[in-house]
XYZ file of C-alpha atoms in Angstrom:
324
model
C 22.137 110.973 121.176
C 23.991 109.547 124.186
C 26.903 107.150 124.355
C 29.344 105.808 126.915
C 32.036 105.546 124.277
C 34.211 108.305 122.823
C 33.352 109.897 119.495
C 34.386 107.871 116.455
C 34.616 108.998 112.851
C 31.910 106.494 111.923
C 29.630 107.980 114.588
C 30.203 111.449 113.150
C 29.370 110.227 109.636
C 26.206 108.582 110.943
C 25.212 111.827 112.665
C 25.679 113.722 109.414
C 23.511 111.272 107.508
C 20.750 111.322 110.120
C 20.703 114.950 111.113
C 22.147 116.908 108.157
C 24.734 119.579 108.782
C 24.170 119.945 112.524
C 24.435 117.283 115.213
C 23.473 117.984 118.812
C 25.093 116.277 121.755
C 24.242 116.407 125.447
C 26.548 117.413 128.246
C 28.043 113.926 128.633
C 29.784 114.359 125.290
C 31.262 117.739 126.260
C 34.144 115.790 127.796
C 34.574 113.538 124.760
C 35.889 116.027 122.216
C 39.203 114.414 121.379
C 38.222 113.260 117.886
C 37.177 116.734 116.762
C 39.117 119.102 119.020
C 42.576 117.613 119.293
C 44.289 119.982 121.732
C 43.658 119.359 125.430
C 43.771 123.079 126.273
C 41.251 123.844 123.536
C 38.960 121.188 124.993
C 39.305 122.517 128.536
C 38.650 126.098 127.422
C 35.539 125.081 125.495
C 34.245 123.145 128.505
C 34.793 126.276 130.605
C 32.753 128.314 128.108
C 29.927 125.764 128.258
C 29.913 125.778 132.046
C 30.077 129.575 132.200
C 27.095 129.968 129.856
C 25.222 126.950 131.233
C 24.980 125.798 127.638
C 25.021 122.513 125.761
C 27.495 121.974 122.906
C 26.479 121.976 119.263
C 28.673 120.627 116.452
C 28.369 121.906 112.886
C 29.641 119.843 109.983
C 30.942 120.482 106.511
C 31.138 117.179 104.732
C 32.416 114.579 107.188
C 34.368 117.087 109.301
C 33.285 119.276 112.198
C 33.781 122.836 110.932
C 32.821 124.752 114.067
C 31.395 124.229 117.534
C 29.246 126.479 119.660
C 26.286 126.694 122.018
C 23.180 124.660 121.298
C 20.462 126.704 119.623
C 22.601 129.828 119.303
C 24.221 131.582 116.367
C 27.818 131.112 115.343
C 28.276 134.784 116.186
C 27.106 134.333 119.796
C 29.779 131.707 120.355
C 31.470 130.007 117.429
C 34.818 128.217 117.481
C 36.167 127.331 114.048
C 38.457 124.320 113.761
C 41.244 123.840 111.240
C 42.070 120.525 109.563
C 44.242 119.576 112.552
C 41.364 120.032 114.991
C 42.731 123.241 116.524
C 40.528 126.221 117.393
C 41.881 128.943 115.105
C 38.959 131.369 114.867
C 36.562 132.542 117.579
C 33.339 134.558 117.373
C 31.669 135.997 120.473
C 28.786 138.441 120.923
C 27.563 139.885 124.243
C 29.543 137.364 126.273
C 30.909 140.006 128.691
C 34.322 138.464 129.258
C 35.904 140.425 132.086
C 39.636 140.939 132.360
C 40.176 137.902 134.580
C 38.134 135.666 132.284
C 40.177 136.682 129.257
C 43.114 134.849 130.846
C 41.020 131.666 130.723
C 39.954 132.364 127.144
C 43.646 132.489 126.256
C 43.601 128.695 126.496
C 42.812 128.819 122.771
C 46.486 129.225 121.926
C 46.157 128.606 118.173
C 43.806 131.529 117.565
C 44.642 133.803 114.657
C 41.195 135.442 114.337
C 38.966 136.871 117.103
C 35.662 138.691 116.723
C 34.595 139.615 120.268
C 31.984 142.321 119.755
C 29.427 143.919 122.098
C 31.381 142.566 125.053
C 29.005 143.757 127.768
C 25.999 142.578 129.762
C 25.695 139.651 132.177
C 25.296 142.167 135.017
C 28.793 143.534 134.358
C 27.707 146.736 132.712
C 26.494 148.166 129.442
C 28.325 149.233 126.283
C 29.691 152.405 127.858
C 32.514 152.791 130.341
C 31.302 152.830 133.983
C 30.964 156.355 135.398
C 32.845 155.264 138.494
C 34.816 152.304 139.742
C 36.911 149.797 137.846
C 36.034 148.946 134.258
C 36.208 145.144 134.451
C 35.436 145.005 130.713
C 38.279 147.342 129.725
C 40.075 144.643 127.754
C 43.228 144.798 129.878
C 43.007 141.010 130.094
C 43.915 140.697 126.412
C 47.513 140.879 127.630
C 47.201 137.103 128.128
C 47.175 136.791 124.323
C 50.454 138.606 123.686
C 52.196 135.476 122.384
C 49.228 134.138 120.400
C 49.411 134.143 116.573
C 46.443 136.530 116.310
C 46.329 138.443 113.036
C 42.772 139.814 113.213
C 40.860 141.296 116.170
C 37.416 142.891 116.134
C 36.419 144.349 119.499
C 33.646 146.664 118.313
C 30.692 147.959 120.298
C 32.276 147.426 123.698
C 33.499 149.324 126.790
C 37.003 148.485 125.575
C 39.267 151.400 126.546
C 42.848 152.623 126.706
C 43.929 149.897 129.126
C 42.631 147.337 126.685
C 44.374 148.983 123.761
C 47.690 148.942 125.618
C 47.221 145.204 126.149
C 46.301 144.557 122.517
C 49.291 146.595 121.330
C 51.430 143.869 122.879
C 50.096 141.273 120.421
C 52.873 141.626 117.878
C 51.399 139.206 115.314
C 48.375 141.471 114.836
C 47.648 142.720 111.301
C 44.075 144.068 111.560
C 42.484 145.821 114.549
C 38.832 146.927 114.558
C 37.945 149.060 117.592
C 34.811 150.668 116.124
C 32.368 152.065 118.721
C 34.585 151.589 121.760
C 35.754 153.894 124.556
C 39.194 154.359 122.977
C 40.326 157.989 122.646
C 42.900 159.930 120.648
C 45.499 159.671 123.371
C 44.927 155.921 123.746
C 45.898 155.379 120.089
C 49.423 156.375 121.039
C 49.851 152.737 122.158
C 49.883 151.599 118.533
C 52.859 153.708 117.500
C 55.653 151.508 116.244
C 53.608 148.295 116.150
C 55.715 146.052 113.891
C 53.033 144.174 111.916
C 49.805 146.153 112.110
C 48.500 146.918 108.607
C 44.891 147.967 109.179
C 43.083 150.000 111.847
C 39.336 150.705 112.030
C 37.820 153.317 114.367
C 34.491 155.098 114.742
C 33.552 157.204 117.800
C 29.841 157.683 117.020
C 30.300 161.449 116.494
C 31.958 162.164 119.848
C 35.268 164.020 119.985
C 37.093 160.914 121.244
C 38.620 160.255 117.819
C 39.814 163.399 116.032
C 42.780 164.685 114.032
C 45.146 163.595 116.800
C 44.384 159.943 116.082
C 45.706 160.351 112.545
C 49.028 161.554 113.859
C 49.368 158.454 116.037
C 48.406 155.929 113.352
C 50.799 157.580 110.901
C 53.570 156.242 113.143
C 52.536 152.631 112.542
C 55.383 151.594 110.220
C 53.439 149.111 108.065
C 50.003 150.740 108.016
C 48.331 150.099 104.655
C 44.604 150.520 105.335
C 42.797 152.928 107.646
C 39.074 153.406 108.203
C 37.520 156.151 110.308
C 33.827 157.065 110.399
C 31.388 159.166 112.428
C 33.670 162.060 113.301
C 35.068 165.350 111.944
C 38.519 165.623 110.356
C 40.467 168.360 108.597
C 43.619 168.327 106.498
C 45.733 170.595 108.697
C 46.693 168.714 111.823
C 44.897 165.563 110.716
C 44.726 164.170 107.190
C 48.132 165.675 106.448
C 49.643 162.927 108.617
C 48.148 160.249 106.366
C 49.399 162.150 103.316
C 52.948 161.849 104.649
C 52.707 158.057 104.353
C 52.856 158.353 100.577
C 52.681 155.097 98.637
C 52.740 153.071 101.862
C 49.057 153.787 102.509
C 46.890 151.903 100.028
C 43.350 152.510 101.223
C 41.667 155.213 103.314
C 37.959 154.859 104.043
C 36.497 158.036 105.529
C 32.937 156.715 105.290
C 30.482 159.284 106.648
C 33.127 161.429 108.335
C 32.536 165.169 107.998
C 35.499 166.633 106.100
C 35.745 170.059 104.440
C 35.437 169.348 100.683
C 38.645 171.210 99.866
C 40.524 169.149 102.466
C 39.289 165.899 100.959
C 40.361 167.084 97.516
C 43.807 167.983 98.822
C 44.238 164.544 100.392
C 43.406 162.919 97.067
C 45.915 165.126 95.304
C 48.638 164.226 97.802
C 47.897 160.492 97.576
C 47.077 159.839 93.911
C 47.769 156.103 94.163
C 45.684 155.441 97.277
C 42.037 154.389 97.150
C 40.229 157.064 99.162
C 36.537 156.506 99.886
C 34.038 159.025 101.232
C 30.247 158.968 101.209
C 28.444 161.677 99.178
C 28.172 164.943 101.092
C 24.343 165.174 100.723
C 24.038 161.666 102.150
C 26.104 162.595 105.198
C 24.189 165.855 105.497
C 20.945 163.908 105.738
C 22.391 161.854 108.592
C 23.059 165.129 110.406
C 19.546 166.411 109.702
C 18.129 163.147 111.041
C 20.452 163.340 114.052
C 21.434 159.749 113.262
C 23.194 158.299 116.308
C 23.233 161.822 117.703
C 25.205 163.229 114.752
C 23.833 166.783 114.865
C 23.685 167.049 118.645
C 27.217 165.743 119.178
C 29.028 167.348 116.236
C 27.757 170.838 117.047
C 29.498 170.657 120.404
C 32.952 170.505 118.856
C 33.106 170.535 115.035
C 33.075 173.779 112.975
C 29.499 174.935 112.442
C 30.217 176.211 108.922
C 31.324 172.761 107.749
C 28.339 171.049 109.351
C 25.993 173.601 107.777
C 27.585 173.037 104.356
C 26.740 169.342 104.575
C 23.198 170.100 105.731
C 22.607 172.555 102.854
C 23.847 169.986 100.349
C 21.304 167.490 101.658
C 18.447 169.996 101.523
C 19.347 171.112 97.996
C 19.247 167.520 96.785
C 15.981 166.686 98.544
C 13.012 166.224 96.169
């Protein structure tokens, strides 16, 4: 569908009737977004994304309104920009887009964003999910500093070579309430950047069984003054030097999800006793033990390099005893 005239509401309605929920437009219409994307900077940033990906735009409708825009033929989670009723881009989804630190400054053109899911930010000849063994990590996330004044409340940066430089940048986003840095290069010491963050309420981490995230992380997050929810998986934790820091938060902490983390049973029981009002979740020990037996994501190989063998063996025995 091509036209030399700008979008009109009647044209949008016609597109809905003819093509259902999704209407596809060629590159000529990439410059004619004013009726659906009302902010000039939003428009310019979307055009940059299209040019960068050599993609055509695709508009997705709910009723007679464009709900989100993205790349033609691709999922919302590859590139999806959700519009509010005023036509502002307020939510963004990206997967494997490999935005480097310089490009994040351009992405900051979406100044109304309050929700960002930028996961698996690697590829495009810039590197894989791990941190480069040498040289500069151009995917570190340091460029998120360009978002420090944005109204972002939720960030998911999982599965990326996001590291301590990136976390320092994100810590400067004072509107942030939820931060998910699951499967990143962030370490215990990097979490120090979040101490004293004024609005952060939820943190999610998971080091894939490496000793990057350990008891020390719990000490740092316990100094986040408004922390209410904390999730940590795929690691080893103990009460002394670790979980005790969460216990000190008292009624402030509402939910702790330990997932498949290896924790001595008596330490888990003590945490529950110290925080009777908090919802504390932990997978069954035999279930976690089976993950170790299966070496799921390297669980057995990695844990045995640094976690107490007697605790690991306890989990393994529990799995074997429950096996049919």
